[in-house]
Amino acid sequence: MTGATTPVAVCARCGGALQPDDRFCEECGTRVVEAPQPGTQAAVGTPPVSAKVADLDDNELGVDPGPVPAPPARCRSCGGTVAADGYCEQCGEPAASARDHWSESPAPWVGGVCDRGVRHARNEDAMALAASGGFAALVVCDGVSTAPDSDVASLAAVAAARDVLLAGGPDGAERATGSPAARTAVFSGLLARAAVAGDEAVAATVREGVGPEHAPSCTFVAAVVDDDLLVAGWLGDSRVYWLPDDEPGEQLTADDSWAGELIARGVPREAAEASPQAHAITRWLGPDADDVTARTTATVIDGPGWVLVCSDGLWNYCSGAQDLAALVRGFAQARDGDPTRVAGDLVAWANAQGGRDNVTVALARAGAARGQAGTAPSDAEDQRPDQHDDPHDDEVTTPVRRVSEPPGSDSLGSTRPKD
Amino acid sequence: MAVFTAEVFQNEFLPQGGTDVHAIVTLTSSGAGAAATASGGVAEIIMVDTSGSMSGRNLDAAKHAAQVAVDQIADGTWFAIVGGSHVAQRIFPYPNAVRDMVQMEPGARFEAKRAISTLMPSGGTAMSTWLALTDRLFATVPQAPQRHAILLTDGKNESEPRAALSAVVRKVTGHFQCDARGVGANWQVDELREISTALLGTVDLIAHPDDIAEDFRDLVQRSMSRGIADAELRVWAPQGAQVLFVRQVAPTVEDLTSRRVAVNALTSGYPTGSWGDESRDYHVAVRVGSKPVGSEQLAARVQIAVGGEVLASGLVKARWSDDDSLTARISPEVAHYTGQAELASVIQEGLAAKAAGDEATATVKLGRAVQLAQETGNDEATSRLKRVVEIDDPEQGTVRLKRNTDKLDEMALDTASTKTTRVRK
């Protein structure tokens, strides 16, 4: 061994070695189309390739299975072949870099799509999903555009947060068991720690010589689905919705934004959202954040439905839970309930509305009736403990709903414009 | 092995609703090496006008020049000498020889020069017959893919209708390259330009017979130094896009648009002939469908291919923006060569109007030429224009036509009209 860094990918044009951070080939200058396969630095700079994530076995969760051969890149616009120069051979559409657009499908009932959108030059959103049996963790972070390197920071944050949440999963060191209340306590604690881990991961991406005022930052939102329990945690304005099939949908998170805080103080929603600073967020992850204690909320799921985790790139075009539920149902019917494809449809829909921001949509099909239309194939059922055998089932008579208070919510002193 | 590089100069930013993308692509070859003469891959034919008008100094000078050229043809090169009047005759190999072309070697060189010395002037001028014979001779050496000819005349193509010449030019296009030279002031620039343009060569005026030899020496040397027999310019445009034009803009202006051959559904090929170590600039304009602000798309791949293999590729891009400071800028290279291309056409149109007696049009066109030459810094064009017009105000393009201009000055302006200057850095 020479001691040089082991190349993790090769240039599609000349075969030259590529390092994980390379955007262009050192040898021939060709733009890197397929992201280098994530190695040890996977958490920083390169998102996981969707094919890899989909191939993960449950017991390999979070473990990098090593490089897989990259399939020939297809154009996201027309389906043509993407040439080595980074553009489609048919329509000239630039290749979506793996950072600009990717999807994850960790289980047949869990999937998501993260996309650059139309107007932004970079994708500063990030997403990390994991699933095992009846457990799933969905994490979305939305990088703050006004800070440089927020794309790197958000990606680092989601990976770190997901890894913390996995501890509460079936294979985790802190497997949550017992009553919904007991499990809620475990997951709320994990969500708080996940936010802290995300914050530390953001701090680790800060380049030398960059002051806190230019430090990268991002929002944080995560949902844990554990059979009939749904626990969400957040900082900022990325959201979790619970959209049951037979009941009105609801937004579980309450935005940490100027508008959100005005609404919490009793200002009418229209007036609050019309204020010039409406979209400025009041809490976030990053070196300049005052406090990174995530607010959490828990819900017991008593029927089939969709858990939707998204960045404001989606909800800006469809904020109301009922409207969103109708959109999801429509796409779910057309897509036979495949969460990744439904998420892709929602992203495409947001882009069709203008795509003014990065868009991330992660979905989990939750509730007892996951075998029904618009749900996962039956093999997913086998991986999932039967809910009716749950010894704690009887203890639950009404949904648990506890929302932790936002620390310092009585202060509107600190905000930052997000876009 | 030759190496090509492609450099793209453009403003890729388009305003909302913008559709037209312009770019200058500089293609540069290096390591082309010398032409494959020794292995018999190169063929050279010299066509000398032997019509009655050539008698005296012109034919003597032409014979000397042809002999100088023969000296420059490298051993191993297939070659022939054609004498042309209203008919064409193979001078060497001798008319009674079995082979139509022979490979150069010292004995052949000696005999060829002797054959040239026996040329006698007689008859009219029908250049189509010269080109047709040359084409037939080249066809006998299919093993030589790199084929170059020189045509020298001193007069009009008076023994046949223009359509006859045009028909043969079309027929032989793509078979060989040809540089055309006119000596004196009695030949027609547009006739030789038609030949040289179609056959990927140059046209030039040789004012004095004494200069023919030097010019022939240069032409043959240049031909022998071109190690790339044939290269094809390729332009890919996305599905639904339209290639508005493809134009060589340096070293000379040549509109290639109509020479398009389909490579595949989205790619057009344009023959560019042989290459030595050199650099050529191309102006490509593509119309694409407008996309939303913020979108990016590849508008063209401009490539050079040799033997069907793409050796370099330049990417012409389109990015839609609502930032006026980005979209309003015009690439200096695009502006420069747009001006140079217009300069070439207004000079030709102005001189044609003058020849037809339309002084008003001639004054306007040549005035615009003066203005463009000034703007684009083409000092050679300016000094040639000064011999034809009095310049009152170069910036406004105000000129008066000179009386009693020398015909040679007008012809020099005409033949050099397509020569461009490069962008001042």
CSV table of N, CA and C in Angstrom, one decimal, chain A residues 13 31 77 83 85-94 116 118-121, chain B residues 236-239 266 291-298 301 311 313 315 317 322:
chain,number,residue,atom,x,y,z
A,13,ARG,N,-15.5,8.8,-17.8
A,13,ARG,CA,-15.0,9.0,-19.1
A,13,ARG,C,-13.6,8.4,-19.3
A,31,ARG,N,-17.2,16.2,-15.3
A,31,ARG,CA,-18.0,16.4,-14.1
A,31,ARG,C,-18.4,15.0,-13.6
A,77,SER,N,-35.4,13.8,-16.7
A,77,SER,CA,-36.5,14.5,-17.5
A,77,SER,C,-37.1,13.6,-18.5
A,83,ALA,N,-24.9,11.2,-20.7
A,83,ALA,CA,-23.5,11.0,-21.2
A,83,ALA,C,-22.5,11.3,-20.1
A,85,ASP,N,-20.4,13.5,-20.1
A,85,ASP,CA,-20.2,14.9,-19.9
A,85,ASP,C,-21.2,15.5,-18.9
A,86,GLY,N,-22.1,14.6,-18.4
A,86,GLY,CA,-23.0,15.1,-17.4
A,86,GLY,C,-24.3,15.6,-17.8
A,87,TYR,N,-24.6,15.4,-19.1
A,87,TYR,CA,-25.9,15.9,-19.7
A,87,TYR,C,-26.6,14.7,-20.5
A,88,CYS,N,-27.9,14.8,-20.5
A,88,CYS,CA,-28.6,13.8,-21.2
A,88,CYS,C,-28.3,13.8,-22.7
A,89,GLU,N,-28.2,12.6,-23.3
A,89,GLU,CA,-27.9,12.4,-24.7
A,89,GLU,C,-29.1,12.8,-25.6
A,90,GLN,N,-30.3,12.8,-25.0
A,90,GLN,CA,-31.5,13.1,-25.7
A,90,GLN,C,-31.9,14.6,-25.6
A,91,CYS,N,-32.1,15.0,-24.4
A,91,CYS,CA,-32.7,16.3,-24.2
A,91,CYS,C,-31.8,17.4,-23.6
A,92,GLY,N,-30.6,17.0,-23.2
A,92,GLY,CA,-29.6,18.0,-22.7
A,92,GLY,C,-29.8,18.4,-21.3
A,93,GLU,N,-30.7,17.7,-20.6
A,93,GLU,CA,-31.0,18.0,-19.2
A,93,GLU,C,-29.7,17.6,-18.4
A,94,PRO,N,-29.3,18.5,-17.5
A,94,PRO,CA,-28.1,18.1,-16.7
A,94,PRO,C,-28.5,16.9,-15.8
A,116,ARG,N,-33.5,18.9,-5.4
A,116,ARG,CA,-33.0,20.2,-5.4
A,116,ARG,C,-34.1,21.2,-5.7
A,118,VAL,N,-36.5,23.5,-8.4
A,118,VAL,CA,-36.2,24.1,-9.7
A,118,VAL,C,-35.4,25.3,-9.6
A,119,ARG,N,-35.6,26.1,-8.6
A,119,ARG,CA,-35.0,27.5,-8.6
A,119,ARG,C,-33.6,27.5,-7.9
A,120,HIS,N,-33.4,26.6,-7.0
A,120,HIS,CA,-32.1,26.6,-6.2
A,120,HIS,C,-31.0,26.0,-7.0
A,121,ALA,N,-29.8,26.5,-6.8
A,121,ALA,CA,-28.6,25.9,-7.5
A,121,ALA,C,-28.1,24.7,-6.8
B,236,TRP,N,-24.2,18.4,-31.9
B,236,TRP,CA,-25.3,17.7,-31.3
B,236,TRP,C,-26.2,18.8,-30.7
B,237,ALA,N,-27.5,18.7,-31.0
B,237,ALA,CA,-28.5,19.6,-30.3
B,237,ALA,C,-29.6,18.8,-29.7
B,238,PRO,N,-30.2,19.2,-28.6
B,238,PRO,CA,-31.1,18.4,-27.9
B,238,PRO,C,-32.4,18.2,-28.8
B,239,GLN,N,-33.1,17.1,-28.4
B,239,GLN,CA,-34.4,16.8,-29.1
B,239,GLN,C,-35.3,18.0,-29.1
B,266,LEU,N,-29.9,13.4,-33.7
B,266,LEU,CA,-29.6,14.7,-33.0
B,266,LEU,C,-28.3,15.3,-33.4
B,291,LYS,N,-37.1,27.5,-21.0
B,291,LYS,CA,-37.3,26.7,-19.7
B,291,LYS,C,-37.5,27.7,-18.6
B,292,PRO,N,-38.0,27.3,-17.4
B,292,PRO,CA,-38.2,28.2,-16.3
B,292,PRO,C,-36.9,28.8,-15.8
B,293,VAL,N,-37.0,30.0,-15.3
B,293,VAL,CA,-35.9,30.6,-14.7
B,293,VAL,C,-35.3,29.7,-13.6
B,294,GLY,N,-34.0,29.5,-13.7
B,294,GLY,CA,-33.3,28.6,-12.7
B,294,GLY,C,-32.9,27.3,-13.4
B,295,SER,N,-33.5,27.0,-14.5
B,295,SER,CA,-33.2,25.7,-15.2
B,295,SER,C,-31.9,25.9,-15.9
B,296,GLU,N,-31.3,24.7,-16.1
B,296,GLU,CA,-30.1,24.6,-16.9
B,296,GLU,C,-30.3,23.5,-18.0
B,297,GLN,N,-29.7,23.7,-19.1
B,297,GLN,CA,-29.8,22.6,-20.1
B,297,GLN,C,-28.6,22.7,-21.1
B,298,LEU,N,-28.2,21.6,-21.6
B,298,LEU,CA,-27.2,21.6,-22.6
B,298,LEU,C,-27.8,21.9,-23.9
B,301,ARG,N,-23.5,20.1,-28.1
B,301,ARG,CA,-22.2,19.5,-28.0
B,301,ARG,C,-21.5,19.8,-29.3
B,311,LEU,N,-12.9,13.3,-30.9
B,311,LEU,CA,-11.6,13.5,-30.2
B,311,LEU,C,-11.7,14.7,-29.2
B,313,SER,N,-14.7,17.6,-27.3
B,313,SER,CA,-16.1,18.0,-27.3
B,313,SER,C,-16.2,19.3,-26.4
B,315,LEU,N,-19.0,22.0,-24.6
B,315,LEU,CA,-20.4,22.0,-24.2
B,315,LEU,C,-20.9,23.4,-24.2
B,317,LYS,N,-24.0,25.7,-23.2
B,317,LYS,CA,-25.0,25.5,-22.2
B,317,LYS,C,-26.0,26.7,-22.3
B,322,ASP,N,-33.3,35.4,-14.0
B,322,ASP,CA,-34.0,36.7,-14.0
B,322,ASP,C,-33.1,37.8,-13.6
